[in-house]
Amino acid sequence: MKAVLECASVRKVYGEKTLAQTVLDNVSFSMVPGDCAALLGPSGSGKTTLLSILGCLLTPTEGTLTINGMSAFPKSVIPLTEFRRRYVGFVFQQAQLLPFLSVEENLSVVAKNSDLASHDRKGRIDILLDRLGMSEHRRKRPGELSGGQRQRVAIARSLLHRPAVLLADEPTAALDRKNGEAAVDLLLEEARAESTALLVVTHDTRLVRKFDRVFHIENGRLEE
Amino acid sequence: MNSSWRLAIKMVAFRRVRFSVACSALGFLFFLSAAQIGLLVGWIDTVTAIVVRAGGDVWVVAHKTPAFDYGTAIPEQRLDEVRSSPNSEWAEPLFMGWMFLQRTDGRRVNIELIGVGDACVGGPWRMAAGNVDCVHEPRSIIVDELYQQQLGIERIGDEIEIAGRRAVVRGISQDVRTLTAAPFCFCSLKEARQYDLRYRSDEITYVIAKAKLGVDPEDLRDSLRSELSGVEVLTATEFAQRSAAYWMLETGIGVTVIITAVLGFSVGALVTSQTLFGITNDHLPNFATLRAVGFSQAKLVGIVLTQSLILGGLGTLVGSALFFAAAHASARTPIPLETTPLIFSCLVVTNLLVCVASSLLAIRTVLRIDPVAVFGGQG
Ligand SMILES: Nc1ncnc2c1ncn2[C@@H]1O[C@H](COP(=O)(O)OP(=O)(O)O)[C@@H](O)[C@H]1O
Ligand SMILES: [Mg+2]
């Protein structure tokens, strides 16, 4: 199968000269549609940095990055925002929903910004809310939801535009054990259902067995 | 409602109190500016009213007459000359002079006395009581409703003195305002020359002329210029503009209100700028999230611009409501707030542009947002 995410010899150095700190060193790997991988590593090992690079939020110092067959680095054919808009879905540690919009509105502003056809948007939102068990809360504001419920909405938001790559940075960190596990299950379920390549940063080693692949990162090196 | 609009509105109005305070402040400031310009329009209307309402195309005035209120004597012969000009349809004389009126209780009040010819051209255009033609009755005088109290006049038939001569109030006009604190009173040209001893019986202040059908006011003006000597000939528009320029610019009162209006817009700009900047800063994490999930910088700028229009639009709405209420309430007073569709549209457009321009600081902030900030707090 053709890779949807491919990075080769990625290096990331923060700072300059004497203050330079190499956070990622020669990171290479690829993922195919439906691939579900966990990313483990101690705090400060560069997990967030790697995810930011894969999600086109941050440019690497060296290396190449290809998403959905298109080069994002070193030469990008379309603006990096476009990669995020079309191909990448994000789930963060905090749900990061817009507090002034209802659940449904949080999804519809993102759907409107995506390439989803207008007749497709409402149905897509309905299906995702339904699958994630949030239909009855669609008119609530994020402030009226529990942490687990908010994270479900964030998962729905990340999947709306049918991304090729779904990146989750410690999505369970703000949740209790039960809700954390439920969130990871949902991510895995949705990624498999939609053939999305999923990469989840987690500290919870007990969840690791649910994934097809496991990456370890330490001292800037990535190992599978 | 379009979802981007909804996003912009809900974000800007998220903190209700701040939003309401900002809209009220902007409304008040727009009202302030609009009211200043409204005063200006009202004043210009006041100082040009008689010239504009007289209905003539051309005015013959003494050399260097700075404004309608400062006319001086010209020979009445000019009137006959204008009448015999092939381009004039009709021509009428007008007297104006500053006089003292002595009230029944003995108090003296400065007035601007207008003496009209047989056709009453240059006389009052609306009457509250009596008929304009009553000025031709002996010792007759018309005063305006707005200044009745100032002149100590209660009803028609009241007697007063002008320059030591008795006069009887036979009519009460409406909406003839003065900017000078000296109210306009009307009498016949003949009476006026008897009150004002500076005038000889063959002198008048102005000749008002109408052009023949098919003759432009400018053509009549030009032909009269070549026919008449020792006077200035102006179109009615020119004379009105000269009067307005004298009062608004030479005396400086127009400049004052314009400065206040500009001040209103400037403070409005500050309020908008600070409000939007504050809102943008409060929502930095949300903007970063939007960037991370694929919103372009242009879209974020669009959100801020929409918000500036929402603030500006609501401010304009509130301010307009205040303005039109004030204009309505002041319509029948000596100092009315007035406007025209064109002037008011210009004010609205200016206000919206000022608000949009004021979003610059907020836009700069939004453009500097780094989407990596979505991972903020995790080190
Ligand atoms: N913007 C930055 N500038 C400089 N150093 C950074 C920046 N972001 C992260 N770092 C450093 O890079 C290292 C890896 O950070 P991060 O990717 O957040 O690790 P993790 O997510 O695995 O905890 C840390 O030492 C951190 O201090
Ligand atoms: Mg991290």
XYZ file of C-alpha atoms and ligand atoms in Angstrom:
631
model
C 0.000 0.000 0.000
C 1.123 3.542 -0.716
C 2.408 5.572 2.235
C 0.283 8.568 3.311
C 2.949 9.859 5.652
C 6.616 9.609 4.954
C 9.480 11.333 6.676
C 13.138 10.761 5.982
C 16.254 11.928 7.857
C 14.272 14.575 9.740
C 16.372 16.706 12.057
C 15.132 19.474 14.301
C 17.468 21.850 16.060
C 16.093 24.533 18.396
C 18.190 27.634 18.989
C 21.473 28.613 17.435
C 25.200 28.192 17.978
C 26.074 27.406 21.586
C 22.400 27.260 22.563
C 21.555 24.826 19.769
C 19.710 21.733 20.947
C 19.099 18.854 18.600
C 15.676 17.502 19.516
C 15.155 15.167 16.566
C 17.998 13.440 14.815
C 17.692 11.451 11.625
C 14.071 10.425 12.131
C 12.723 8.295 9.285
C 9.528 6.289 9.079
C 6.360 5.993 7.046
C 2.734 5.093 7.605
C 0.094 3.637 5.295
C -3.684 4.239 5.447
C -5.236 2.581 8.484
C -1.891 2.296 10.288
C -2.359 2.851 14.021
C 0.786 3.717 15.900
C 1.624 4.770 19.439
C 4.527 7.119 20.144
C 6.255 6.693 23.500
C 9.078 8.608 25.072
C 10.098 10.479 28.188
C 9.064 14.052 28.749
C 11.127 16.471 26.658
C 12.184 13.782 24.204
C 10.669 15.600 21.202
C 7.291 13.893 20.788
C 5.378 17.129 20.440
C 8.076 18.500 18.170
C 7.776 15.471 15.900
C 3.995 15.721 15.805
C 4.194 19.436 15.013
C 6.491 18.685 12.093
C 4.326 15.828 10.808
C 1.272 18.094 11.096
C 2.961 20.913 9.175
C 2.846 23.297 12.124
C 6.616 23.421 12.334
C 9.298 23.082 9.695
C 12.185 20.683 10.320
C 15.778 21.843 10.163
C 16.637 19.114 7.685
C 15.046 16.112 6.017
C 12.038 15.462 3.834
C 8.365 15.151 4.604
C 5.728 13.822 2.236
C 2.010 13.761 3.009
C -0.468 11.983 0.756
C 2.188 11.803 -1.938
C 2.856 15.548 -1.873
C 6.052 17.118 -0.695
C 5.618 19.346 2.354
C 9.328 19.774 3.072
C 11.874 20.914 1.966
C 9.836 22.222 -0.960
C 6.131 22.491 -0.371
C 3.817 22.491 -3.376
C 0.953 24.127 -1.484
C 0.918 26.347 1.610
C 1.416 24.404 4.838
C -1.992 25.579 6.066
C -3.475 23.742 3.092
C -1.884 20.444 4.208
C -3.511 20.858 7.599
C -6.815 21.902 6.113
C -6.978 18.987 3.678
C -4.991 16.052 5.017
C -4.201 16.404 8.712
C -6.388 15.995 11.763
C -5.250 17.030 15.250
C -6.303 15.997 18.734
C -4.574 17.886 21.518
C -4.050 17.248 25.215
C -6.829 19.709 25.950
C -9.843 19.527 23.655
C -9.246 23.146 22.532
C -12.838 23.703 21.512
C -14.046 27.247 20.977
C -15.785 28.035 24.278
C -18.257 30.480 22.760
C -19.686 28.042 20.223
C -21.941 25.031 20.749
C -20.663 21.520 20.014
C -22.392 21.584 16.661
C -21.067 25.043 15.779
C -17.537 24.001 16.739
C -17.807 21.294 14.131
C -19.590 23.321 11.480
C -17.024 26.147 11.361
C -14.313 23.585 10.723
C -16.478 21.692 8.224
C -17.153 24.929 6.372
C -13.431 25.643 6.178
C -12.786 22.176 4.749
C -13.335 20.851 1.257
C -16.494 19.010 2.300
C -19.339 19.747 -0.099
C -22.039 21.816 1.593
C -24.653 19.057 1.299
C -22.208 16.611 2.878
C -21.359 18.708 5.933
C -24.451 18.294 8.037
C -24.659 14.569 7.437
C -20.992 14.128 8.295
C -21.410 16.053 11.558
C -24.508 14.015 12.439
C -22.754 10.701 11.765
C -19.663 11.598 13.786
C -21.646 12.962 16.742
C -23.748 9.846 16.660
C -20.787 7.463 16.470
C -19.072 9.322 19.325
C -22.245 9.328 21.427
C -22.507 13.108 21.507
C -25.717 13.665 19.521
C -27.780 14.639 22.538
C -25.192 17.245 23.586
C -24.898 18.986 20.241
C -26.430 22.261 21.411
C -24.309 22.512 24.551
C -21.318 24.744 24.959
C -17.969 23.078 25.795
C -18.208 24.527 29.299
C -21.271 22.385 29.939
C -19.489 19.143 29.039
C -17.177 16.853 30.990
C -13.522 16.497 29.974
C -14.197 13.154 28.308
C -17.129 14.549 26.374
C -15.087 17.523 25.227
C -12.352 15.199 24.008
C -14.942 13.229 22.009
C -16.027 16.427 20.293
C -12.366 17.195 19.573
C -12.029 13.725 18.020
C -15.103 14.384 15.892
C -13.589 17.697 14.806
C -10.299 16.042 13.843
C -12.108 13.488 11.669
C -14.620 15.802 9.939
C -12.647 16.428 6.769
C -11.613 12.758 6.402
C -7.918 13.438 7.017
C -5.279 11.096 5.637
C -3.275 11.496 8.837
C -4.579 11.864 12.380
C -2.140 13.100 15.006
C -2.978 13.020 18.724
C -0.674 14.524 21.347
C -1.358 12.934 24.740
C -5.125 12.973 24.196
C -5.626 11.047 27.431
C -3.480 13.231 29.673
C -6.351 15.407 30.852
C -8.726 12.481 31.356
C -9.154 9.857 34.061
C -8.156 6.279 33.296
C -11.586 5.138 32.128
C -12.230 8.145 29.907
C -8.662 8.031 28.630
C -9.019 4.466 27.515
C -12.394 5.235 25.953
C -10.872 8.131 24.004
C -8.066 5.951 22.642
C -10.576 3.259 21.705
C -12.610 5.821 19.811
C -9.548 7.119 18.007
C -8.546 3.611 16.982
C -12.048 2.683 15.961
C -12.538 5.807 13.871
C -9.097 5.646 12.289
C -9.698 2.037 11.240
C -13.200 2.807 10.011
C -11.944 5.707 7.927
C -8.591 4.220 6.886
C -6.757 7.103 8.469
C -3.145 6.762 9.545
C -3.180 7.398 13.306
C -0.245 8.438 15.476
C -0.948 8.833 19.191
C 1.490 10.151 21.774
C 0.796 8.498 25.092
C 2.393 7.757 28.454
C -0.021 5.035 29.311
C 1.870 1.816 28.533
C -1.214 -0.308 29.200
C -2.890 1.215 26.142
C 0.015 0.387 23.893
C -1.090 -3.156 23.113
C -4.140 -1.805 21.270
C -1.913 -0.325 18.541
C -0.478 -2.046 15.458
C 2.832 -0.319 15.766
C 4.782 1.292 18.602
C 7.481 3.957 18.240
C 9.939 4.920 20.958
C 11.737 8.210 20.948
C 14.736 9.023 23.095
C 17.738 11.316 22.697
C 16.383 12.452 19.368
C 16.283 8.940 17.916
C 13.131 7.160 16.822
C 12.909 3.398 17.024
C 10.091 1.021 16.268
C -26.542 32.652 9.474
C -23.246 31.959 7.784
C -20.967 30.071 10.176
C -17.987 32.453 9.825
C -20.234 35.358 10.762
C -21.565 33.383 13.675
C -18.020 32.607 14.796
C -17.060 36.291 14.589
C -20.194 37.506 16.366
C -20.082 34.952 19.142
C -16.418 35.608 19.778
C -16.813 39.377 19.880
C -19.894 39.157 22.085
C -18.597 36.368 24.316
C -18.058 38.738 27.199
C -21.423 40.443 27.189
C -20.585 43.329 29.479
C -17.476 44.402 27.622
C -19.316 44.080 24.328
C -22.281 46.162 25.501
C -20.031 48.803 26.999
C -18.025 49.018 23.758
C -21.166 49.271 21.622
C -22.678 51.909 23.882
C -19.462 53.924 23.913
C -19.189 53.690 20.124
C -22.851 54.626 19.800
C -22.393 57.645 22.000
C -19.259 58.719 20.137
C -20.951 58.374 16.761
C -23.830 60.398 18.138
C -21.361 63.038 19.315
C -19.765 63.310 15.881
C -23.067 63.172 14.029
C -24.523 65.808 16.353
C -21.591 68.151 15.697
C -22.034 67.800 11.973
C -25.791 68.092 12.540
C -25.197 71.407 14.295
C -23.049 72.528 11.404
C -25.706 71.608 8.854
C -28.342 73.325 11.004
C -26.232 76.463 11.299
C -25.488 76.585 7.597
C -29.191 76.203 6.960
C -29.846 79.033 9.428
C -27.375 81.494 7.925
C -28.451 80.810 4.340
C -32.190 80.347 4.876
C -33.405 83.739 3.673
C -31.146 83.726 0.607
C -32.117 80.174 -0.308
C -35.841 80.524 0.417
C -36.255 83.857 -1.367
C -36.338 81.895 -4.609
C -34.220 84.311 -6.651
C -31.419 83.220 -8.978
C -29.205 86.263 -8.574
C -28.494 88.734 -5.780
C -27.198 92.254 -6.301
C -25.275 93.317 -3.208
C -22.975 96.144 -2.114
C -19.281 95.599 -2.789
C -17.505 93.342 -0.278
C -20.669 92.206 1.489
C -19.283 89.352 3.654
C -22.612 87.715 4.496
C -26.330 88.241 4.194
C -26.368 89.691 7.720
C -23.896 92.455 6.793
C -25.483 94.114 3.784
C -25.238 97.827 3.241
C -27.054 100.421 1.143
C -27.094 100.445 -2.662
C -29.127 102.803 -4.891
C -32.676 101.659 -5.587
C -31.960 102.547 -9.209
C -30.152 99.199 -9.497
C -33.536 97.525 -9.016
C -34.970 99.287 -12.059
C -31.871 98.415 -14.046
C -32.213 94.735 -13.186
C -35.910 94.814 -14.007
C -35.169 96.241 -17.435
C -32.511 93.632 -18.175
C -33.698 91.331 -21.004
C -32.588 88.246 -19.037
C -34.544 88.890 -15.837
C -38.016 87.545 -15.264
C -38.605 89.628 -12.155
C -36.607 91.614 -9.600
C -37.480 92.586 -6.047
C -35.841 94.827 -3.446
C -34.857 93.778 0.067
C -33.750 95.768 3.096
C -31.766 94.375 6.000
C -30.448 96.312 8.961
C -29.488 95.840 12.597
C -31.924 97.661 14.853
C -33.033 97.916 18.449
C -36.478 96.704 19.359
C -37.949 97.981 22.612
C -40.229 95.501 24.317
C -43.496 96.456 26.013
C -41.675 96.195 29.343
C -39.022 98.618 28.124
C -36.214 96.156 27.610
C -34.186 96.601 24.434
C -33.315 93.673 22.143
C -31.041 93.675 19.130
C -32.832 92.497 15.961
C -32.085 92.001 12.272
C -34.864 93.868 10.510
C -35.855 92.718 7.026
C -37.892 95.017 4.801
C -39.614 93.301 1.893
C -40.944 94.731 -1.366
C -44.501 94.398 -2.667
C -44.128 90.715 -3.623
C -42.733 89.803 -0.165
C -39.692 88.120 -1.769
C -37.154 87.393 0.995
C -39.925 87.350 3.597
C -40.915 84.535 5.936
C -41.699 81.242 4.169
C -44.017 79.755 6.751
C -46.459 81.423 9.103
C -47.672 80.269 12.502
C -50.293 83.018 12.625
C -51.396 85.774 10.287
C -50.517 86.212 6.635
C -47.258 87.346 5.048
C -49.045 90.148 3.222
C -49.824 91.791 6.552
C -46.365 93.399 6.435
C -47.813 95.937 4.027
C -50.305 97.212 6.566
C -49.193 100.400 8.315
C -46.668 99.948 11.174
C -46.886 96.211 10.755
C -44.210 93.791 11.891
C -43.820 90.000 11.751
C -41.774 88.211 14.431
C -40.827 84.561 14.677
C -42.439 82.046 17.000
C -39.022 80.825 18.230
C -38.089 84.261 19.563
C -41.473 85.491 20.775
C -40.404 85.169 24.386
C -37.106 86.931 23.791
C -39.008 89.804 22.186
C -41.617 89.839 24.945
C -44.466 89.242 22.505
C -47.441 87.200 23.621
C -49.914 87.515 20.799
C -50.823 89.241 17.556
C -51.703 92.861 18.219
C -48.927 93.394 20.778
C -47.155 96.678 20.352
C -43.445 97.321 20.505
C -41.089 100.120 19.420
C -38.373 100.038 16.818
C -35.972 102.992 16.808
C -38.500 104.989 18.788
C -41.355 104.280 16.360
C -44.370 102.259 17.369
C -44.976 98.931 15.546
C -47.753 96.365 15.789
C -47.210 92.608 15.577
C -49.543 91.406 12.832
C -48.061 88.023 12.008
C -45.946 85.277 13.525
C -43.556 83.340 11.305
C -42.080 79.886 11.762
C -38.533 78.525 11.509
C -36.813 81.816 10.687
C -33.754 81.253 12.860
C -30.795 83.455 13.588
C -27.268 82.518 14.494
C -26.480 85.915 15.960
C -28.840 86.152 18.952
C -30.577 88.999 17.092
C -33.879 87.565 15.809
C -35.150 88.366 12.315
C -38.220 90.606 12.179
C -40.023 91.506 8.968
C -41.709 94.705 7.836
C -42.278 96.490 4.537
C -39.404 98.134 2.720
C -41.083 101.497 3.155
C -41.400 101.128 6.934
C -37.871 99.755 7.208
C -36.400 102.873 5.660
C -38.308 104.974 8.156
C -36.922 103.005 11.098
C -33.360 103.086 9.802
C -32.251 106.683 9.403
C -28.991 105.623 7.784
C -30.982 104.752 4.663
C -32.288 107.343 2.276
C -35.684 106.810 0.697
C -34.016 105.818 -2.577
C -31.742 103.153 -1.061
C -32.158 99.449 -0.549
C -29.826 96.635 0.594
C -30.325 93.922 -2.007
C -31.906 93.252 -5.362
C -33.169 89.700 -5.808
C -33.711 88.679 -9.421
C -35.136 85.668 -11.203
C -33.749 84.576 -14.555
C -36.055 84.214 -17.519
C -37.021 80.667 -18.446
C -34.101 79.087 -20.287
C -31.531 81.555 -18.901
C -28.984 80.097 -16.457
C -28.442 81.964 -13.169
C -24.779 82.320 -14.208
C -25.772 83.945 -17.505
C -28.075 86.394 -15.748
C -25.300 87.132 -13.254
C -22.775 87.768 -16.019
C -25.075 90.007 -17.996
C -25.980 92.024 -14.886
C -22.312 92.351 -13.999
C -21.693 94.116 -17.271
C -24.828 96.249 -16.983
C -24.595 97.413 -13.343
C -21.903 99.567 -11.797
C -20.761 99.991 -8.198
C -22.285 96.709 -6.970
C -21.466 93.043 -6.803
C -23.642 90.470 -8.572
C -23.763 86.923 -7.249
C -25.872 83.889 -7.916
C -28.044 82.895 -4.952
C -25.835 79.839 -4.456
C -22.693 81.959 -4.384
C -24.196 84.390 -1.899
C -25.409 81.533 0.317
C -21.943 79.926 0.163
C -20.269 83.216 0.969
C -22.559 83.719 3.979
C -21.970 80.164 5.183
C -18.203 80.489 4.714
C -18.190 83.759 6.644
C -20.030 82.358 9.641
C -18.529 78.886 9.686
C -14.930 79.697 8.745
C -14.195 83.357 9.453
C -15.874 83.340 12.850
C -14.437 79.865 13.510
C -17.581 78.263 14.913
C -17.749 75.734 12.091
C -14.141 74.769 12.668
C -14.849 74.108 16.339
C -17.630 71.632 15.642
C -15.603 69.886 12.960
C -12.725 69.485 15.413
C -15.129 68.022 17.972
C -16.534 65.659 15.329
C -13.041 64.500 14.399
C -12.318 64.039 18.090
C -15.431 61.860 18.361
C -14.227 59.677 15.511
C -10.722 59.484 16.990
C -11.938 58.388 20.398
C -14.200 55.895 18.595
C -11.126 54.561 16.816
C -9.370 54.150 20.158
C -12.321 52.341 21.719
C -12.614 49.998 18.730
C -8.909 49.370 18.622
C -8.659 48.601 22.338
C -11.769 46.429 22.351
C -10.667 44.348 19.383
C -7.123 44.104 20.687
C -8.441 42.945 24.062
C -10.770 40.400 22.489
C -8.032 39.094 20.199
C -5.666 38.690 23.134
C -8.307 36.873 25.156
C -8.819 34.496 22.270
C -5.199 33.880 21.288
C -5.421 30.148 22.124
C -8.619 29.875 20.090
C -7.026 31.622 17.132
C -4.040 29.260 17.443
C -6.426 26.294 17.439
C -8.142 27.596 14.315
C -4.772 28.005 12.632
C -3.805 24.459 13.620
C -6.993 22.951 12.226
C -6.442 24.586 8.859
C -7.732 28.176 8.973
C -5.518 30.450 6.891
C -4.197 33.767 8.170
C -6.514 35.501 5.714
C -9.496 33.781 7.365
C -8.415 34.940 10.826
C -7.980 38.484 9.518
C -11.458 38.145 8.037
C -12.815 37.254 11.475
C -11.227 40.345 13.044
C -12.463 42.593 10.217
C -15.951 41.166 10.594
C -15.772 41.922 14.297
C -14.702 45.498 13.616
C -17.694 45.859 11.315
C -19.989 44.382 13.958
C -18.747 46.860 16.555
C -18.805 49.740 14.083
C -22.200 48.747 12.727
C -23.831 48.447 16.128
C -22.200 51.675 17.293
C -23.499 53.426 14.192
C -26.956 51.993 14.778
C -27.101 53.106 18.406
C -25.608 56.507 17.538
C -28.021 57.018 14.638
C -30.988 56.255 16.864
C -29.731 58.835 19.364
C -29.087 61.336 16.586
C -32.496 61.053 14.986
C -34.188 61.264 18.366
C -32.188 64.413 19.124
C -32.853 65.824 15.650
C -36.570 65.242 16.139
C -36.535 66.819 19.580
C -34.561 69.860 18.399
C -36.441 70.432 15.146
C -38.573 73.208 16.607
C -35.831 74.983 18.557
C -33.476 77.828 17.644
C -30.599 75.306 17.403
C -31.801 72.311 15.388
C -29.677 69.271 14.507
C -30.087 68.722 10.802
C -28.664 66.362 8.228
C -29.042 65.330 4.618
C -29.063 61.775 3.229
C -25.693 62.404 1.587
C -24.043 63.860 4.687
C -25.422 61.153 6.933
C -24.276 58.397 4.569
C -20.813 59.940 4.578
C -20.793 59.903 8.384
C -21.849 56.246 8.453
C -19.233 55.225 5.892
C -16.554 57.226 7.723
C -17.464 55.574 10.999
C -17.305 52.076 9.506
C -13.992 52.822 7.811
C -12.575 54.191 11.054
C -13.631 50.987 12.840
C -12.113 48.774 10.149
C -8.885 50.781 10.237
C -8.860 50.471 14.017
C -8.618 46.704 13.759
C -5.018 47.021 12.570
C -3.481 46.336 15.959
C -5.680 43.271 16.452
C -4.890 42.070 12.930
C -1.167 42.389 13.582
C -1.597 40.283 16.707
C -3.533 37.631 14.836
C -0.927 37.490 12.087
C 1.779 36.824 14.668
C 0.045 33.819 16.148
C 2.114 30.653 15.871
C -0.141 27.620 15.471
C 2.410 25.526 17.424
C 0.962 27.390 20.422
C -1.857 24.814 20.416
C 0.517 22.537 22.280
C 1.140 25.364 24.745
C 1.738 24.422 28.365
C 3.210 21.051 27.570
C 6.834 22.206 27.283
N 9.965 26.427 20.592
C 10.985 25.823 21.223
N 12.150 26.483 21.334
C 13.208 25.902 21.957
N 13.176 24.685 22.488
C 12.040 23.981 22.415
C 10.885 24.522 21.775
N 9.884 23.609 21.837
C 10.400 22.540 22.491
N 11.674 22.774 22.842
C 12.552 21.843 23.509
O 12.610 20.678 22.736
C 12.612 19.523 23.576
C 11.480 18.618 23.185
O 10.258 19.242 23.441
P 8.867 18.534 23.129
O 8.845 18.189 21.705
O 7.786 19.399 23.617
O 8.959 17.219 24.024
P 7.817 16.251 24.514
O 6.584 16.588 23.808
O 8.339 14.898 24.173
O 7.728 16.436 25.988
C 12.488 20.033 25.009
O 13.768 20.017 25.589
C 11.999 21.440 24.860
O 12.530 22.220 25.900
Mg 4.731 17.060 24.516
